[in-house]
Amino acid sequence: MSYKINTKVEFEKFVSEHWNELNEYFDSKFEKQTTPIYSSVDIRESRDKIAPVDHNMYPAGFNNLCSLDLGYATEVFSQTISSINKDIKNIGIVPESHTKNLFYLDHLAMLGKAVRDAGYEVTFLSFDNNLFADESELNLISHSQFDLQILKAEIKDGKVFASDLEQDFVILNNDQSDPIDIDWKSLTTPINPTPLIGWFARQKNKHFSYYNKTVESFSNHFDINPDILQAKFRTVENVDFSSKEGLEQLGQAVDELKSELPEDKKIFVKASQGTYGMGISVVSSGEEIISMNRKARNKMDIGKNKIKFTSLLVQEGVDTILQYDEMPAEVAIYLVSGKSVGGFMRVNSEKKADGNLNSRGMVFRKFCISEIRQNQDHKAKEAVYTVVARLATLASTEEIKEVLN
């Protein structure tokens, strides 16, 4: 089938020439009630496509954004929160419980700064009583020596409090791979992103199904070959790496997908509920899955907070052409309310271009995309990445609609 835009090069040219039109399209699609207040999208660029390989609803990594981009994030936070309710003053941020990760604390400090600079009082609070012992607060110092205080959260009459201060709005930065034991529907304090879409419920399989539908609609509208913007995938359910149940079916799915791709393409087998780069194997054939040794199966069996992986995403490997200091690299784009606000490169000296870069050996390199703005010079490649990131986040709004309904 022939399209007006058939290749990656043609798509890049189209983005540079139709930047405002593209952003008007996205702005018309995002809805206030279902757009996550923030998100991040991991993007791989190969010789012939630019495609997302992961979407994070509760992103870490704001410490990896450059200061210019963090300033723009502040602007969009201000616009977004004031549009929700102009009377919001006190904002609570609920973090993960792994407070010994000092780089994660750097992230919290920068996220807190972005929201605080938007004109709000920011309090970090947690519902995890195990963090506090006999105290009601936890005082920490991040890797970059930022002071951070986390207060014990309480619920009174359906409202969220910390140290008797009512929170007008809560930003959730906990992916709930270990579900927080709260009846979220009983709360009247607005929380974004919705706590109903945590990893206890969310599936990558479903996200990429919605992403493909989103790309199909987008591609039909602009007459673009959708293959430029997506990685092919399969889904496999009821796999048990411990007992080897379902491994034959999983291996078959690998081989089926492999038959549709160039011979040298790798296949990424990912836990559908995996996060933090866990539960990922990169293989060349189904036999590699079927003949996995116990150590490899153990890594695929259990993830963060002891989630057992039984649902798998079998995804086309997008071998990156990006490099930083001769190391393979991929791009992460950060969004606030569906608008791109910055990003960084993830590079890994221990991996090849077709490997999983979100693993041991990875480092981050900042770049600024604040010049990629309406009616300004937008011919940089980062403009293309923002379009893909907005597509992925638009797909996530469909996930949210499903759980809210």
Coordinates of C-alpha atoms in Angstrom, one line a residue:
M1 CA 0.0 0.0 0.0
S2 CA 1.3 3.4 -0.9
Y3 CA 1.1 6.4 1.4
K4 CA 2.0 10.1 1.0
I5 CA 4.7 9.6 3.5
N6 CA 6.4 6.2 3.2
T7 CA 9.8 6.5 4.7
K8 CA 11.4 7.7 7.9
V9 CA 13.2 10.5 6.0
E10 CA 9.9 11.7 4.5
F11 CA 8.3 11.6 7.9
E12 CA 11.1 13.8 9.4
K13 CA 10.6 16.3 6.6
F14 CA 6.9 16.3 7.1
V15 CA 7.3 17.0 10.8
S16 CA 9.6 20.0 10.2
E17 CA 7.1 21.4 7.6
H18 CA 3.9 20.8 9.5
W19 CA 4.9 21.3 13.1
N20 CA 2.0 23.5 14.2
E21 CA -0.5 21.4 12.4
L22 CA 0.7 18.3 14.1
N23 CA 0.6 19.9 17.5
E24 CA -2.9 21.2 16.9
Y25 CA -3.9 17.6 16.1
F26 CA -2.6 16.3 19.4
D27 CA -4.0 19.2 21.4
S28 CA -7.4 18.5 20.0
K29 CA -7.2 14.8 21.1
F30 CA -6.0 15.1 24.7
E31 CA -8.8 15.3 27.2
K32 CA -8.4 16.9 30.7
Q33 CA -10.0 14.1 32.6
T34 CA -7.9 11.3 31.1
T35 CA -4.5 12.8 30.3
P36 CA -1.8 11.8 32.8
I37 CA -0.2 14.8 34.5
Y38 CA 3.2 13.5 33.4
S39 CA 4.7 10.5 31.6
S40 CA 7.9 9.5 29.9
V41 CA 8.4 7.5 26.7
D42 CA 11.5 5.4 25.7
I43 CA 12.1 5.7 21.9
R44 CA 14.4 3.7 19.6
E45 CA 15.4 4.9 16.2
S46 CA 16.6 2.4 13.6
R47 CA 17.5 2.8 9.9
D48 CA 13.8 2.7 8.9
K49 CA 11.6 3.6 11.9
I50 CA 11.2 5.6 15.1
A51 CA 9.1 3.8 17.6
P52 CA 8.3 3.8 21.3
V53 CA 9.4 0.7 23.2
D54 CA 8.1 1.7 26.7
H55 CA 5.7 4.2 28.3
N56 CA 6.0 5.1 31.9
M57 CA 2.9 6.5 33.7
Y58 CA 4.7 7.4 36.9
P59 CA 8.1 8.4 35.6
A60 CA 11.4 8.8 37.5
G61 CA 14.3 10.7 36.0
F62 CA 13.3 14.4 36.2
N63 CA 16.9 14.9 37.5
N64 CA 18.1 14.0 34.1
L65 CA 16.4 16.9 32.4
C66 CA 18.4 20.0 31.6
S67 CA 17.6 23.2 33.6
L68 CA 15.9 24.9 30.6
D69 CA 13.6 22.0 30.1
L70 CA 12.8 21.8 33.8
G71 CA 11.8 25.4 33.6
Y72 CA 9.4 24.6 30.7
A73 CA 8.0 21.7 32.7
T74 CA 7.2 24.2 35.5
E75 CA 5.2 26.4 33.0
V76 CA 3.2 23.4 31.8
F77 CA 2.6 22.2 35.4
S78 CA 1.3 25.7 36.2
Q79 CA -1.1 25.7 33.3
T80 CA -2.3 22.2 33.9
I81 CA -2.9 22.4 37.6
S82 CA -4.6 25.8 37.4
S83 CA -6.9 24.5 34.7
I84 CA -8.0 21.7 37.1
N85 CA -8.8 24.1 39.9
K86 CA -7.6 27.6 40.4
D87 CA -7.9 27.2 44.2
I88 CA -5.2 24.5 44.5
K89 CA -2.4 25.6 46.8
N90 CA -1.1 22.5 48.5
I91 CA 0.2 19.6 46.4
G92 CA 1.3 16.3 47.8
I93 CA 3.7 14.0 45.9
V94 CA 3.5 10.3 46.8
P95 CA 6.9 8.6 46.0
E96 CA 8.1 5.1 45.8
S97 CA 9.2 3.5 49.0
H98 CA 12.8 2.7 47.8
T99 CA 14.2 5.8 49.6
K100 CA 17.7 4.3 49.7
N101 CA 18.0 4.9 46.0
L102 CA 19.8 8.3 46.2
F103 CA 19.4 9.0 42.4
Y104 CA 15.6 8.5 42.8
L105 CA 15.8 11.1 45.6
D106 CA 17.5 13.4 43.1
H107 CA 14.5 12.9 40.8
L108 CA 12.1 13.7 43.6
A109 CA 14.0 16.9 44.4
M110 CA 13.8 18.1 40.8
L111 CA 10.1 17.0 40.4
G112 CA 9.3 18.9 43.6
K113 CA 11.2 22.0 42.3
A114 CA 9.3 22.0 39.0
V115 CA 6.0 22.0 40.8
R116 CA 7.1 24.3 43.6
D117 CA 8.4 26.8 41.1
A118 CA 4.9 26.8 39.5
G119 CA 3.7 28.5 42.6
Y120 CA 2.5 25.6 44.8
E121 CA 3.4 24.4 48.3
V122 CA 4.8 20.9 47.8
T123 CA 4.8 18.1 50.4
F124 CA 6.2 14.6 49.9
L125 CA 4.0 12.1 51.7
S126 CA 3.7 8.4 51.9
F127 CA 1.1 5.9 52.9
D128 CA 3.8 3.3 53.7
N129 CA 4.0 3.2 57.5
N130 CA 7.1 1.0 57.3
L131 CA 9.1 4.1 56.3
F132 CA 8.5 5.9 59.6
A133 CA 9.0 3.6 62.6
D134 CA 7.7 5.7 65.5
E135 CA 8.1 9.0 63.7
S136 CA 5.7 10.9 61.4
E137 CA 8.5 12.2 59.1
L138 CA 11.5 10.8 57.3
N139 CA 14.4 13.2 56.5
L140 CA 16.7 12.2 53.7
I141 CA 19.7 13.5 51.7
S142 CA 19.8 12.7 47.9
H143 CA 22.9 11.8 45.8
S144 CA 23.3 15.5 44.9
Q145 CA 22.9 16.6 48.5
F146 CA 19.3 17.8 48.3
D147 CA 17.4 17.7 51.6
L148 CA 14.2 15.8 51.3
Q149 CA 11.5 15.3 53.9
I150 CA 8.7 12.7 53.5
L151 CA 5.7 13.0 55.8
K152 CA 3.3 10.2 56.9
A153 CA 0.1 10.5 55.0
E154 CA -3.3 10.2 56.5
I155 CA -6.9 10.0 55.2
K156 CA -9.6 11.9 57.0
D157 CA -13.2 11.9 55.7
G158 CA -12.0 10.9 52.2
K159 CA -9.3 13.6 52.1
V160 CA -5.5 13.3 52.0
F161 CA -3.6 15.0 54.8
A162 CA 0.1 15.2 55.9
S163 CA 0.8 16.7 59.4
D164 CA -2.7 17.9 59.6
L165 CA -2.3 19.9 56.4
E166 CA -5.0 19.0 53.8
Q167 CA -3.6 18.4 50.3
D168 CA -5.6 20.0 47.6
F169 CA -4.2 17.8 44.9
V170 CA -1.9 14.7 44.8
I171 CA 0.6 13.7 42.2
L172 CA 1.3 10.0 42.3
N173 CA 4.9 8.9 41.7
N174 CA 4.4 5.4 42.9
D175 CA 3.8 2.8 40.1
Q176 CA 2.1 0.4 42.6
S177 CA 3.8 -2.7 41.5
D178 CA 3.2 -3.3 45.2
P179 CA -0.4 -2.0 45.5
I180 CA -1.1 0.7 48.1
D181 CA -3.9 -0.7 50.3
I182 CA -6.4 2.2 49.9
D183 CA -9.9 2.4 48.5
W184 CA -9.0 5.0 46.0
K185 CA -12.6 5.5 44.8
S186 CA -13.6 6.6 48.3
L187 CA -11.2 9.6 48.2
T188 CA -12.4 13.1 47.2
T189 CA -8.9 14.5 46.9
P190 CA -8.0 14.6 43.2
I191 CA -5.1 12.3 42.3
N192 CA -3.2 12.2 39.0
P193 CA -2.2 10.0 37.4
T194 CA -5.1 7.8 38.5
P195 CA -3.9 5.2 41.1
L196 CA -6.2 2.7 39.3
I197 CA -3.7 2.3 36.5
G198 CA -0.7 1.1 38.5
W199 CA 1.3 -2.0 37.6
F200 CA -1.0 -4.2 39.7
A201 CA -3.5 -3.6 36.9
R202 CA -1.7 -2.2 33.9
Q203 CA -0.3 -4.3 31.1
K204 CA 2.2 -3.3 28.4
N205 CA 0.4 -5.6 26.0
K206 CA -2.7 -3.5 26.3
H207 CA -0.8 -0.2 26.0
F208 CA 0.8 -1.2 22.7
S209 CA -2.6 -2.4 21.4
Y210 CA -3.9 1.0 22.1
Y211 CA -0.8 2.6 20.7
N212 CA -1.2 0.8 17.4
K213 CA -4.8 2.0 17.2
T214 CA -3.7 5.5 18.0
V215 CA -1.0 5.4 15.2
E216 CA -3.5 4.0 12.8
S217 CA -5.8 6.9 13.3
F218 CA -2.9 9.4 13.2
S219 CA -1.5 7.8 10.0
N220 CA -4.9 7.8 8.3
H221 CA -5.3 11.5 9.1
F222 CA -1.9 12.5 7.7
D223 CA -1.5 9.7 5.1
I224 CA 1.6 8.2 6.8
N225 CA 2.9 4.6 6.6
P226 CA 2.2 3.4 10.2
D227 CA 5.1 0.9 10.1
I228 CA 7.5 3.9 10.4
L229 CA 6.1 4.6 13.9
Q230 CA 5.6 1.2 15.6
A231 CA 7.4 -2.0 16.5
K232 CA 5.5 -5.2 15.7
F233 CA 4.5 -7.4 18.6
R234 CA 2.7 -10.5 19.9
T235 CA 1.2 -11.2 23.3
V236 CA 1.4 -14.5 25.2
E237 CA -0.5 -15.3 28.4
N238 CA -0.2 -18.0 31.1
V239 CA 3.6 -18.4 31.1
D240 CA 5.3 -19.7 34.2
F241 CA 9.1 -19.5 33.9
S242 CA 9.6 -21.5 37.1
S243 CA 7.7 -24.6 36.0
K244 CA 8.4 -23.9 32.2
E245 CA 4.7 -23.9 31.5
G246 CA 3.9 -21.9 28.4
L247 CA 7.5 -21.6 27.2
E248 CA 6.8 -23.6 24.0
Q249 CA 4.0 -21.2 23.2
L250 CA 6.2 -18.2 24.0
G251 CA 9.0 -19.6 21.8
Q252 CA 6.5 -20.2 18.9
A253 CA 5.4 -16.5 19.2
V254 CA 9.0 -15.4 18.9
D255 CA 9.5 -17.5 15.8
E256 CA 6.2 -16.3 14.2
L257 CA 7.2 -12.6 14.7
K258 CA 10.8 -13.3 13.6
S259 CA 9.5 -14.7 10.3
E260 CA 7.9 -11.3 9.5
L261 CA 11.2 -9.4 10.1
P262 CA 14.6 -9.2 8.4
E263 CA 16.8 -12.2 9.4
D264 CA 19.2 -10.2 11.6
K265 CA 16.5 -8.7 13.8
K266 CA 16.4 -9.5 17.5
I267 CA 13.2 -10.1 19.5
F268 CA 12.6 -8.5 22.9
V269 CA 10.6 -10.7 25.2
K270 CA 9.2 -8.4 28.0
A271 CA 7.1 -9.0 31.1
S272 CA 3.9 -7.2 30.4
Q273 CA 3.9 -5.8 34.0
G274 CA 7.7 -5.2 34.1
T275 CA 9.2 -2.0 35.2
Y276 CA 12.7 -0.6 35.9
G277 CA 14.1 -2.6 33.0
M278 CA 13.3 -5.9 34.7
G279 CA 11.8 -9.0 33.1
I280 CA 13.4 -8.5 29.6
S281 CA 15.2 -11.0 27.4
V282 CA 16.7 -10.3 24.0
V283 CA 16.7 -13.4 21.7
S284 CA 17.2 -14.4 18.1
S285 CA 14.9 -17.5 18.1
G286 CA 12.2 -19.2 20.0
E287 CA 14.6 -22.0 20.9
E288 CA 16.5 -19.6 23.1
I289 CA 13.4 -19.1 25.2
I290 CA 12.5 -22.8 25.4
S291 CA 16.1 -23.8 26.4
M292 CA 16.6 -21.0 29.0
N293 CA 18.7 -22.1 32.0
R294 CA 17.4 -21.7 35.5
K295 CA 19.3 -18.5 36.2
A296 CA 17.8 -16.8 33.1
R297 CA 14.3 -18.1 33.9
N298 CA 14.5 -16.8 37.4
K299 CA 15.3 -13.3 36.1
M300 CA 12.2 -13.5 33.9
D301 CA 10.0 -15.0 36.6
I302 CA 9.8 -12.4 39.3
G303 CA 10.1 -8.6 39.1
K304 CA 10.0 -5.5 41.3
N305 CA 8.1 -6.1 44.6
K306 CA 7.9 -9.8 43.8
I307 CA 5.4 -9.4 40.9
K308 CA 5.3 -12.8 39.1
F309 CA 5.4 -12.4 35.4
T310 CA 2.9 -14.6 33.5
S311 CA 1.9 -12.2 30.7
L312 CA 4.5 -11.5 28.0
L313 CA 5.0 -9.0 25.3
V314 CA 7.0 -10.3 22.3
Q315 CA 8.3 -7.2 20.5
E316 CA 10.3 -6.5 17.4
G317 CA 13.7 -5.3 18.4
V318 CA 14.4 -1.8 17.1
D319 CA 18.2 -1.7 16.7
T320 CA 19.3 1.9 17.5
I321 CA 21.4 3.9 15.1
L322 CA 21.9 6.5 17.8
Q323 CA 25.3 6.7 19.5
Y324 CA 26.9 8.8 22.2
D325 CA 30.7 8.7 22.4
E326 CA 30.5 5.5 20.3
M327 CA 28.1 3.9 22.8
P328 CA 24.6 2.8 21.6
A329 CA 21.9 5.2 22.8
E330 CA 18.1 5.6 23.0
V331 CA 16.0 8.6 23.7
A332 CA 13.6 9.2 26.7
I333 CA 11.1 12.0 26.2
Y334 CA 9.2 13.5 29.2
L335 CA 5.8 15.0 29.0
V336 CA 3.6 17.1 31.2
S337 CA -0.1 16.9 30.4
G338 CA 0.7 15.4 27.1
K339 CA 3.1 18.1 26.1
S340 CA 6.8 17.3 25.6
V341 CA 8.9 19.2 28.1
G342 CA 12.4 17.6 27.8
G343 CA 14.4 14.4 27.6
F344 CA 17.7 12.7 27.8
M345 CA 19.7 9.9 26.2
R346 CA 20.2 6.5 27.8
V347 CA 23.5 5.1 26.8
N348 CA 25.1 1.8 27.6
S349 CA 28.7 0.8 27.0
E350 CA 28.0 -2.9 27.8
K351 CA 25.4 -3.4 25.1
K352 CA 25.2 -3.5 21.3
A353 CA 22.8 -1.5 19.2
D354 CA 20.2 -4.3 19.3
G355 CA 20.5 -4.9 23.1
N356 CA 18.4 -3.8 26.1
L357 CA 20.0 -0.5 27.1
N358 CA 17.9 -0.1 30.2
S359 CA 20.2 -2.5 32.2
R360 CA 23.5 -2.7 34.0
G361 CA 26.0 -0.3 32.5
M362 CA 23.6 2.4 31.5
V363 CA 24.3 6.1 32.0
F364 CA 22.3 9.2 31.1
R365 CA 23.2 12.2 29.0
K366 CA 21.2 15.4 29.1
F367 CA 20.0 17.3 26.0
C368 CA 17.8 20.3 25.8
I369 CA 14.7 20.4 23.6
S370 CA 13.3 23.7 24.9
E371 CA 13.9 25.3 21.5
I372 CA 11.4 22.9 19.9
R373 CA 8.4 25.2 20.4
Q374 CA 5.4 26.5 18.5
N375 CA 6.4 28.8 15.7
Q376 CA 10.1 28.4 16.4
D377 CA 13.0 26.5 14.8
H378 CA 11.9 22.9 15.0
K379 CA 14.0 21.2 12.4
A380 CA 16.0 19.3 15.0
K381 CA 15.5 15.5 15.3
E382 CA 14.1 16.0 18.8
A383 CA 10.9 17.3 17.2
V384 CA 10.3 13.9 15.6
Y385 CA 10.8 12.2 19.0
T386 CA 8.2 14.5 20.6
V387 CA 5.6 13.5 18.0
V388 CA 6.2 9.8 18.8
A389 CA 6.1 10.5 22.5
R390 CA 2.8 12.4 22.2
L391 CA 1.4 9.5 20.3
A392 CA 2.4 7.0 23.0
T393 CA 0.9 9.3 25.8
L394 CA -2.3 9.7 23.8
A395 CA -2.5 5.9 23.7
S396 CA -2.2 5.9 27.5
T397 CA -5.3 8.1 27.8
E398 CA -7.3 5.2 26.3
E399 CA -5.9 2.9 29.1
I400 CA -7.0 5.4 31.7
K401 CA -10.5 5.8 30.1
E402 CA -10.8 2.0 30.4
V403 CA -10.0 1.8 34.1
L404 CA -12.1 4.9 34.9
N405 CA -15.1 3.5 33.2

